[in-house]
């Protein structure tokens, strides 16, 4: 029994153990130097990642509150990988930050929260996991304590998320009233598509939509992304979003299966709105973080488009895309983080003429952006292709056309950045920067991921073999 | 022969280039690389002839198939027929020219050649693909190198042009993408070869998806009214990129229209034929008239490309076997001709630093070689017999005339009439640039073509002449 | 039964009135007090419903914890005496509109939905505090051990977060 | 016996009262108070459903228990954040925290 | 004809010369280029003469029954199973005649140019171009396939372009070259569409089968209903082909390029714009003669265009002062002659004599015209070299300085005027008698034109060689310039004695009409009258010309300005095509089509700017939108969509 629990919960446990380890170091009083701690933590996270690859049995524990299978293990490990990359990239910023242990404690707490959320088989566990991840995240986004924007971001974040979770809870309560159960498996049998249930579902969906920044529940995103420290923004935009997408797919495909006709329509609307709005706002941004924020909103729209497919391929494509998205977005954020930490410059205009001094960073940025834009041969192309392909499976080609044309709009602002880096000049371009080892490793991981995850067919194939259909 | 070599070789050269230190090394490696590629394409041609005479019945040769995304039934599937072989040969030839004229690129040489080679890899991949996914993959691969080539090494409003080109081409591929998906969900496979053999899909499906595919590819091939990236893009691009853009990249679109859109959806193509023909004719005539008013040599050639690529689409729209053959011929002919034209313009621009027709004059005296290739390109453009343009255009006209409804006849006549307008603008350009008195005394000190430029000119002119004087082998290759 | 219903109506009115005052009054301190009353009223409602444990928790956590925390924070931000700025008129109107629509919509939906009827309306035995305590730490059927552990982790994280955010060292320490 | 609907109307009313406060209040602390109201209305829902419809299991009760706990934690973190913000901008007026927009 | 490989030599030697001189001339051969070119052409000419000799001497007893041979036929470009361009060599009487004309005149010009063009900077290029032209022209006449003709037709056009623009640093030469090319190109468009029509109807491009298929009685497309303006499709095809021919042959109204083309070197004018290329149109009609004679409509087009051109050009020629332009208009007039002769067939009453007399006359005139017109141009070249001007007013009294040219010029003038026994008399006589039998009105025009011809030719002659007192010594003329003059003069004088009508008939009856009867008298008288007037006006310097001009003021001014046809063209092209089509097209492209694309981008940006307020930076607004989003979704999907 206990063994079973430990094996099934091993990923959560490892992260928790690391968390407590850090807590003990903190409590013990004499902290080692930041560099040592950072190396230690990153080694621990790597170990965590590697251990995560060991397969475990499928299981449903605690009366179905917690369940796990190979896809979930993989999803958690994708999050592990993302966390590791974020951590590696945060090196420059954290070295100068005094509360770095606390940063990691909170970060790992959120990660645990995501794990529980993904594994949730029950709305209560889902809610707890969500809050476990959200509350520390709000604190993290205010982690540049002296910066006005950072604290403003965290304020906006916590108010918005409190409001959102309140609405989510209201929805859950109504659903509970309508079905009498909180377990996903119980819900399925009780759903009949009545107006009341649909209302409850829309409220619950809004909670998801809030976390994945789907329009019109996205408004917090840009401000929070902009104000938060870059690594936190990176984390928010990929890990947080990815985790919520994982659980969203699961709930939609299992618990809310009877409502499939309804949620497909709703998601089509949300997806179109999300893509369009994200694009339209991204067009006019000059701050790179804000641009990436809106771009990540657009990407959410694309993922929603994939979810609509409601097929095994759709499930696989979402997971696959999140994996690729982690590489691409973190590649871009890594460059922003590095430059921001070393020079404090964050606007597109600042990036003019970057190529002359920093070809390596420029290419990382360019390739990441191409991947985000879905240009072959980067992995992003495959990700987007499969997503939209899955989305088209139900025959809504007008919608797919809109999505495809949105890719064109999004290309515009990615290319704006490329143009600034490669084609423009400015009187005081960013000088040659040194890239420390850890961010370098992170870039290497991202680039490898972008190059390999797409072209190598087995990555998708593996995910497909694990995924479930509707 | 393993066709993947065609893609791998440019990538290998790119890899080698990354380790090159000096600029001259970069140039020579690229040159040797593309020459090897050209030889490879010639070998492919001979092997193709030989193989074809052995097993004549099969449509595609040297097929190789490899599972790529088995879950989605996506394969890496390559193979060639005569058309692809011809296009590959064209690409190889233009690439040699493009590398040679880029000899004097001074800044960021390595990046330039790397991008150029990536571009070519994309084109090769496109032409050998027998799987729609692979095809689409390679179609999109080529967009970004173009953007960078124009934006970094271009001239004039280069960023604007680069952006416009990238966005419009992306829009084209977005439409193509929808079409590809539609085909996929109909056939549950991306395998072109299989789809050809399985026969046409239901008419309603064709009707819905044909416009996506055709317009999508059409944008690449300057389909009116989506041609506006052409003038800006071609004019701002550096010489080699212009050559490749106009010579090869635009052909990707035509090839796609013919090979994918029309071949997969022949019934819809027949239904949409009037629309296609109308747009193509507008493109041809209106492109020609617009060219007449241009003052910049590159704009002249760019607009004339719009007009000439209209013939490809016209042939595609007419749908008679002869017209389709003509469309293919026009792709090849225009590829060579426009590459030569852009090369000549580039050589002139490198020397005089202007492309404005009114500032040039009397260059024939100063640079007879460049003048000669310029004139040959021009004559080819206006369809002089003995040069490739004539062969292609006449085949298109002959094929078009076979559609005997009066609307099609009118379109054919109007398209024929455009060759008069072509003559007008070509002669104006030639007359003002090469003939007449020397406008600027500084020009007297300029030199004629250097060896690399000569080689470019000779190669491309040879291509044009070979097709122009002995077209039968090419038509045979295409019709096989 | 009339008495019970009367109690409910009184409680409801009390909750709504105090809640309404809590969100509209211009004095922040009074607002906190109205909130306190409202929460207490809700606790009363739980009593009325027979959910004794949750009523107690409501009093302990909300009245004893959260409201006190809020009052402290009001003091910390030194605004106890001042009137709150009035809401922006346009937003107030739009909000009222949105809220009304939302309320009407929800009520209609609630009204239209026919909830089932409980098979065994008596929950006295297993709603006892002892039963709840057992269930809370039970890992077996109907046990809530895992959520309990998760929420403990959450509280730890919240604790760390509060410490990090609130205990800000002075800049010169760096 | 009071019908379930009445209790639900009460909670809904409280929910929207809280929401109104959240939309209109300008002091961030009062906004937080509004959130608490909303959460309480949810709790009423849970308890009422549990009591009226599904009394054989205590899922509603436990859920509201956890909500109360999380609400407390959230409030604590929120107040910490508000205090930190107050230190930075010397104000708890939500209108003054609109540095980042568009 | 067995063992005919040498026929190919006729074609290949000039093109070999072109390639050789074009590629290496500038660097290596330089001064020898002319000699090389001439030598190659000489061999080619010998071959041509041999071929013609063999062909016409024949081996059958009946000289009139000649066969049409198609040799070396090979598919060049296939358009489908039944339609392909076959490259082949067609030998029949007219092509045999034409290769002689082309090679001989070309040889003469080659030789003449050895002296005339000596020292030119682009001497090699000149010979290369001449080689190209000769090749193309020979190809044209030897084509067995209508598309093959078109190919060489275009090549001829481009060689003409290159040679007119030979002095490329002269803007007028460049303009003239462009004009020539574009006008003929425009006409070629007609040719091309004509080919499309004919080939589509006949399912072949081969001349023989084309004529067969289209004229065979059962499925004659002429019975089909009219498609456009009351004419059936094949008629349109023929008319369009004729337009092509008219363009190349500088017939009204497509003649405007010919006078300007005189900007080229004079020997080039002699070769291309007098003797060979410009008659290609006539040749084309002759080649398709069986088709052109099928319907009256087409015949009338040919007839009237020819007649109008003949008359109009003659009138204009009377007023021009540039010696080469006079000759150019004279060429146009003579070609008009040849053309309308081809249009007389259908007008004959059926009972009358062989209606092919017009055809024979036309070909005969083509043949003789080549000699005397080339001679005239070469003489003009000599004159221009001497006085360094083209204007007649700068000349006069040159008979002493250029005695040989004087004699030759006189012979040529007599020939062109149709004075017996010079060659022109015979050929013109045949045309006139054809006209007489066909249509009196046309005959009148022809007769009048004939008189005008004599007048303006002798006007030219007198103005150049007399008019002023003869001074100076005989100008030393190089031998290479003299020999061609002499040879051509012999041709011009005696070519008329060749029994042409016997040679030309293919597989039909020999022409009954051969003798020259009484009907030859009026033309000769008219010609003499013309000569007389010219002598009266120009023999000596006087004010008579001015008076005469004043007497016909209106006509004179109009003719002097070439009836304002150039201006009309300029108006149409510059004002209408450029301003009303080209400029708007370019404008529309930049502003409307491209504007639309850019407008999409701008609109997107504008929308983006408009909706930016949603992201107001206030968290309460965000929450409000959040809730409104939920309410909207709920209302939409619960009440509206469901």
mmCIF file with all atom_site columns, N, CA and C in Angstrom, chain E residues 184-222:
data_model
loop_
_atom_site.group_PDB
_atom_site.id
_atom_site.type_symbol
_atom_site.label_atom_id
_atom_site.label_alt_id
_atom_site.label_comp_id
_atom_site.label_asym_id
_atom_site.label_entity_id
_atom_site.label_seq_id
_atom_site.pdbx_PDB_ins_code
_atom_site.Cartn_x
_atom_site.Cartn_y
_atom_site.Cartn_z
_atom_site.occupancy
_atom_site.B_iso_or_equiv
_atom_site.pdbx_formal_charge
_atom_site.auth_seq_id
_atom_site.auth_comp_id
_atom_site.auth_asym_id
_atom_site.auth_atom_id
_atom_site.pdbx_PDB_model_num
ATOM 1   N N  . UNK E 1 184 ? 6.601   45.475 -86.268  1.00 0.00 ? 184 UNK E N  1
ATOM 2   C CA . UNK E 1 184 ? 6.497   44.150 -86.896  1.00 0.00 ? 184 UNK E CA 1
ATOM 3   C C  . UNK E 1 184 ? 6.051   43.111 -85.880  1.00 0.00 ? 184 UNK E C  1
ATOM 4   N N  . UNK E 1 185 ? 6.458   43.334 -84.637  1.00 0.00 ? 185 UNK E N  1
ATOM 5   C CA . UNK E 1 185 ? 6.043   42.415 -83.595  1.00 0.00 ? 185 UNK E CA 1
ATOM 6   C C  . UNK E 1 185 ? 4.522   42.430 -83.440  1.00 0.00 ? 185 UNK E C  1
ATOM 7   N N  . UNK E 1 186 ? 4.014   43.636 -83.529  1.00 0.00 ? 186 UNK E N  1
ATOM 8   C CA . UNK E 1 186 ? 2.570   43.772 -83.422  1.00 0.00 ? 186 UNK E CA 1
ATOM 9   C C  . UNK E 1 186 ? 1.884   43.008 -84.543  1.00 0.00 ? 186 UNK E C  1
ATOM 10  N N  . UNK E 1 187 ? 2.458   43.170 -85.732  1.00 0.00 ? 187 UNK E N  1
ATOM 11  C CA . UNK E 1 187 ? 1.884   42.447 -86.857  1.00 0.00 ? 187 UNK E CA 1
ATOM 12  C C  . UNK E 1 187 ? 2.044   40.942 -86.674  1.00 0.00 ? 187 UNK E C  1
ATOM 13  N N  . UNK E 1 188 ? 3.191   40.559 -86.110  1.00 0.00 ? 188 UNK E N  1
ATOM 14  C CA . UNK E 1 188 ? 3.434   39.137 -85.915  1.00 0.00 ? 188 UNK E CA 1
ATOM 15  C C  . UNK E 1 188 ? 2.421   38.517 -84.983  1.00 0.00 ? 188 UNK E C  1
ATOM 16  N N  . UNK E 1 189 ? 1.917   39.341 -84.098  1.00 0.00 ? 189 UNK E N  1
ATOM 17  C CA . UNK E 1 189 ? 0.867   38.860 -83.223  1.00 0.00 ? 189 UNK E CA 1
ATOM 18  C C  . UNK E 1 189 ? -0.277  38.303 -84.060  1.00 0.00 ? 189 UNK E C  1
ATOM 19  N N  . UNK E 1 190 ? -0.612  39.074 -85.113  1.00 0.00 ? 190 UNK E N  1
ATOM 20  C CA . UNK E 1 190 ? -1.647  38.591 -86.017  1.00 0.00 ? 190 UNK E CA 1
ATOM 21  C C  . UNK E 1 190 ? -1.256  37.271 -86.644  1.00 0.00 ? 190 UNK E C  1
ATOM 22  N N  . UNK E 1 191 ? -0.038  37.216 -87.095  1.00 0.00 ? 191 UNK E N  1
ATOM 23  C CA . UNK E 1 191 ? 0.478   35.993 -87.699  1.00 0.00 ? 191 UNK E CA 1
ATOM 24  C C  . UNK E 1 191 ? 0.306   34.828 -86.730  1.00 0.00 ? 191 UNK E C  1
ATOM 25  N N  . UNK E 1 192 ? 0.731   35.089 -85.487  1.00 0.00 ? 192 UNK E N  1
ATOM 26  C CA . UNK E 1 192 ? 0.695   34.022 -84.484  1.00 0.00 ? 192 UNK E CA 1
ATOM 27  C C  . UNK E 1 192 ? -0.730  33.538 -84.261  1.00 0.00 ? 192 UNK E C  1
ATOM 28  N N  . UNK E 1 193 ? -1.616  34.479 -84.044  1.00 0.00 ? 193 UNK E N  1
ATOM 29  C CA . UNK E 1 193 ? -3.002  34.059 -83.797  1.00 0.00 ? 193 UNK E CA 1
ATOM 30  C C  . UNK E 1 193 ? -3.558  33.385 -85.039  1.00 0.00 ? 193 UNK E C  1
ATOM 31  N N  . UNK E 1 194 ? -3.154  33.904 -86.193  1.00 0.00 ? 194 UNK E N  1
ATOM 32  C CA . UNK E 1 194 ? -3.558  33.247 -87.433  1.00 0.00 ? 194 UNK E CA 1
ATOM 33  C C  . UNK E 1 194 ? -3.102  31.799 -87.459  1.00 0.00 ? 194 UNK E C  1
ATOM 34  N N  . UNK E 1 195 ? -1.868  31.590 -87.065  1.00 0.00 ? 195 UNK E N  1
ATOM 35  C CA . UNK E 1 195 ? -1.358  30.214 -87.030  1.00 0.00 ? 195 UNK E CA 1
ATOM 36  C C  . UNK E 1 195 ? -2.188  29.377 -86.081  1.00 0.00 ? 195 UNK E C  1
ATOM 37  N N  . UNK E 1 196 ? -2.493  29.959 -84.914  1.00 0.00 ? 196 UNK E N  1
ATOM 38  C CA . UNK E 1 196 ? -3.284  29.212 -83.941  1.00 0.00 ? 196 UNK E CA 1
ATOM 39  C C  . UNK E 1 196 ? -4.608  28.790 -84.557  1.00 0.00 ? 196 UNK E C  1
ATOM 40  N N  . UNK E 1 197 ? -5.237  29.738 -85.241  1.00 0.00 ? 197 UNK E N  1
ATOM 41  C CA . UNK E 1 197 ? -6.545  29.430 -85.826  1.00 0.00 ? 197 UNK E CA 1
ATOM 42  C C  . UNK E 1 197 ? -6.398  28.368 -86.900  1.00 0.00 ? 197 UNK E C  1
ATOM 43  N N  . UNK E 1 198 ? -5.487  28.605 -87.819  1.00 0.00 ? 198 UNK E N  1
ATOM 44  C CA . UNK E 1 198 ? -5.373  27.688 -88.949  1.00 0.00 ? 198 UNK E CA 1
ATOM 45  C C  . UNK E 1 198 ? -4.986  26.297 -88.478  1.00 0.00 ? 198 UNK E C  1
ATOM 46  N N  . UNK E 1 199 ? -4.028  26.254 -87.575  1.00 0.00 ? 199 UNK E N  1
ATOM 47  C CA . UNK E 1 199 ? -3.562  24.931 -87.157  1.00 0.00 ? 199 UNK E CA 1
ATOM 48  C C  . UNK E 1 199 ? -4.650  24.201 -86.388  1.00 0.00 ? 199 UNK E C  1
ATOM 49  N N  . UNK E 1 200 ? -5.416  24.961 -85.646  1.00 0.00 ? 200 UNK E N  1
ATOM 50  C CA . UNK E 1 200 ? -6.484  24.320 -84.891  1.00 0.00 ? 200 UNK E CA 1
ATOM 51  C C  . UNK E 1 200 ? -7.538  23.755 -85.837  1.00 0.00 ? 200 UNK E C  1
ATOM 52  N N  . UNK E 1 201 ? -7.811  24.516 -86.894  1.00 0.00 ? 201 UNK E N  1
ATOM 53  C CA . UNK E 1 201 ? -8.826  24.041 -87.827  1.00 0.00 ? 201 UNK E CA 1
ATOM 54  C C  . UNK E 1 201 ? -8.310  22.880 -88.672  1.00 0.00 ? 201 UNK E C  1
ATOM 55  N N  . UNK E 1 202 ? -7.010  22.947 -89.023  1.00 0.00 ? 202 UNK E N  1
ATOM 56  C CA . UNK E 1 202 ? -6.496  21.963 -89.967  1.00 0.00 ? 202 UNK E CA 1
ATOM 57  C C  . UNK E 1 202 ? -5.810  20.799 -89.282  1.00 0.00 ? 202 UNK E C  1
ATOM 58  N N  . UNK E 1 203 ? -5.602  20.909 -87.972  1.00 0.00 ? 203 UNK E N  1
ATOM 59  C CA . UNK E 1 203 ? -4.900  19.872 -87.215  1.00 0.00 ? 203 UNK E CA 1
ATOM 60  C C  . UNK E 1 203 ? -3.509  19.599 -87.762  1.00 0.00 ? 203 UNK E C  1
ATOM 61  N N  . UNK E 1 204 ? -2.894  20.573 -88.290  1.00 0.00 ? 204 UNK E N  1
ATOM 62  C CA . UNK E 1 204 ? -1.521  20.384 -88.731  1.00 0.00 ? 204 UNK E CA 1
ATOM 63  C C  . UNK E 1 204 ? -0.873  21.743 -88.845  1.00 0.00 ? 204 UNK E C  1
ATOM 64  N N  . UNK E 1 205 ? 0.444   21.696 -88.861  1.00 0.00 ? 205 UNK E N  1
ATOM 65  C CA . UNK E 1 205 ? 1.174   22.935 -89.073  1.00 0.00 ? 205 UNK E CA 1
ATOM 66  C C  . UNK E 1 205 ? 1.955   22.874 -90.373  1.00 0.00 ? 205 UNK E C  1
ATOM 67  N N  . UNK E 1 206 ? 1.976   21.715 -90.959  1.00 0.00 ? 206 UNK E N  1
ATOM 68  C CA . UNK E 1 206 ? 2.735   21.528 -92.182  1.00 0.00 ? 206 UNK E CA 1
ATOM 69  C C  . UNK E 1 206 ? 2.046   22.235 -93.340  1.00 0.00 ? 206 UNK E C  1
ATOM 70  N N  . UNK E 1 207 ? 2.829   22.949 -94.140  1.00 0.00 ? 207 UNK E N  1
ATOM 71  C CA . UNK E 1 207 ? 2.226   23.736 -95.215  1.00 0.00 ? 207 UNK E CA 1
ATOM 72  C C  . UNK E 1 207 ? 1.373   22.886 -96.134  1.00 0.00 ? 207 UNK E C  1
ATOM 73  N N  . UNK E 1 208 ? 1.979   21.775 -96.581  1.00 0.00 ? 208 UNK E N  1
ATOM 74  C CA . UNK E 1 208 ? 1.283   20.949 -97.552  1.00 0.00 ? 208 UNK E CA 1
ATOM 75  C C  . UNK E 1 208 ? -0.051  20.459 -97.018  1.00 0.00 ? 208 UNK E C  1
ATOM 76  N N  . UNK E 1 209 ? 0.005   19.910 -95.825  1.00 0.00 ? 209 UNK E N  1
ATOM 77  C CA . UNK E 1 209 ? -1.215  19.355 -95.273  1.00 0.00 ? 209 UNK E CA 1
ATOM 78  C C  . UNK E 1 209 ? -2.190  20.449 -94.873  1.00 0.00 ? 209 UNK E C  1
ATOM 79  N N  . UNK E 1 210 ? -1.623  21.559 -94.428  1.00 0.00 ? 210 UNK E N  1
ATOM 80  C CA . UNK E 1 210 ? -2.475  22.694 -94.058  1.00 0.00 ? 210 UNK E CA 1
ATOM 81  C C  . UNK E 1 210 ? -3.339  23.091 -95.238  1.00 0.00 ? 210 UNK E C  1
ATOM 82  N N  . UNK E 1 211 ? -2.673  23.260 -96.386  1.00 0.00 ? 211 UNK E N  1
ATOM 83  C CA . UNK E 1 211 ? -3.396  23.685 -97.579  1.00 0.00 ? 211 UNK E CA 1
ATOM 84  C C  . UNK E 1 211 ? -4.398  22.615 -97.987  1.00 0.00 ? 211 UNK E C  1
ATOM 85  N N  . UNK E 1 212 ? -3.936  21.379 -97.910  1.00 0.00 ? 212 UNK E N  1
ATOM 86  C CA . UNK E 1 212 ? -4.805  20.270 -98.266  1.00 0.00 ? 212 UNK E CA 1
ATOM 87  C C  . UNK E 1 212 ? -6.047  20.205 -97.400  1.00 0.00 ? 212 UNK E C  1
ATOM 88  N N  . UNK E 1 213 ? -5.792  20.199 -96.082  1.00 0.00 ? 213 UNK E N  1
ATOM 89  C CA . UNK E 1 213 ? -6.894  20.010 -95.149  1.00 0.00 ? 213 UNK E CA 1
ATOM 90  C C  . UNK E 1 213 ? -7.901  21.136 -95.232  1.00 0.00 ? 213 UNK E C  1
ATOM 91  N N  . UNK E 1 214 ? -7.375  22.332 -95.406  1.00 0.00 ? 214 UNK E N  1
ATOM 92  C CA . UNK E 1 214 ? -8.299  23.455 -95.372  1.00 0.00 ? 214 UNK E CA 1
ATOM 93  C C  . UNK E 1 214 ? -9.042  23.645 -96.681  1.00 0.00 ? 214 UNK E C  1
ATOM 94  N N  . UNK E 1 215 ? -8.440  23.220 -97.775  1.00 0.00 ? 215 UNK E N  1
ATOM 95  C CA . UNK E 1 215 ? -9.129  23.473 -99.031  1.00 0.00 ? 215 UNK E CA 1
ATOM 96  C C  . UNK E 1 215 ? -9.870  22.255 -99.561  1.00 0.00 ? 215 UNK E C  1
ATOM 97  N N  . UNK E 1 216 ? -9.715  21.118 -98.879  1.00 0.00 ? 216 UNK E N  1
ATOM 98  C CA . UNK E 1 216 ? -10.452 19.948 -99.373  1.00 0.00 ? 216 UNK E CA 1
ATOM 99  C C  . UNK E 1 216 ? -11.943 20.200 -99.242  1.00 0.00 ? 216 UNK E C  1
ATOM 100 N N  . UNK E 1 217 ? -12.622 19.720 -100.199 1.00 0.00 ? 217 UNK E N  1
ATOM 101 C CA . UNK E 1 217 ? -13.992 20.188 -100.385 1.00 0.00 ? 217 UNK E CA 1
ATOM 102 C C  . UNK E 1 217 ? -14.944 19.750 -99.277  1.00 0.00 ? 217 UNK E C  1
ATOM 103 N N  . UNK E 1 218 ? -14.860 18.467 -98.886  1.00 0.00 ? 218 UNK E N  1
ATOM 104 C CA . UNK E 1 218 ? -15.884 17.925 -97.992  1.00 0.00 ? 218 UNK E CA 1
ATOM 105 C C  . UNK E 1 218 ? -15.935 18.647 -96.646  1.00 0.00 ? 218 UNK E C  1
ATOM 106 N N  . UNK E 1 219 ? -14.782 18.672 -95.980  1.00 0.00 ? 219 UNK E N  1
ATOM 107 C CA . UNK E 1 219 ? -14.826 19.318 -94.672  1.00 0.00 ? 219 UNK E CA 1
ATOM 108 C C  . UNK E 1 219 ? -14.126 20.661 -94.741  1.00 0.00 ? 219 UNK E C  1
ATOM 109 N N  . UNK E 1 220 ? -14.545 21.421 -95.654  1.00 0.00 ? 220 UNK E N  1
ATOM 110 C CA . UNK E 1 220 ? -13.953 22.748 -95.719  1.00 0.00 ? 220 UNK E CA 1
ATOM 111 C C  . UNK E 1 220 ? -14.511 23.608 -94.599  1.00 0.00 ? 220 UNK E C  1
ATOM 112 N N  . UNK E 1 221 ? -13.660 24.154 -93.826  1.00 0.00 ? 221 UNK E N  1
ATOM 113 C CA . UNK E 1 221 ? -14.135 25.023 -92.751  1.00 0.00 ? 221 UNK E CA 1
ATOM 114 C C  . UNK E 1 221 ? -14.774 26.295 -93.284  1.00 0.00 ? 221 UNK E C  1
ATOM 115 N N  . UNK E 1 222 ? -14.635 26.485 -94.598  1.00 0.00 ? 222 UNK E N  1
ATOM 116 C CA . UNK E 1 222 ? -15.217 27.709 -95.130  1.00 0.00 ? 222 UNK E CA 1
ATOM 117 C C  . UNK E 1 222 ? -16.728 27.648 -95.158  1.00 0.00 ? 222 UNK E C  1
#
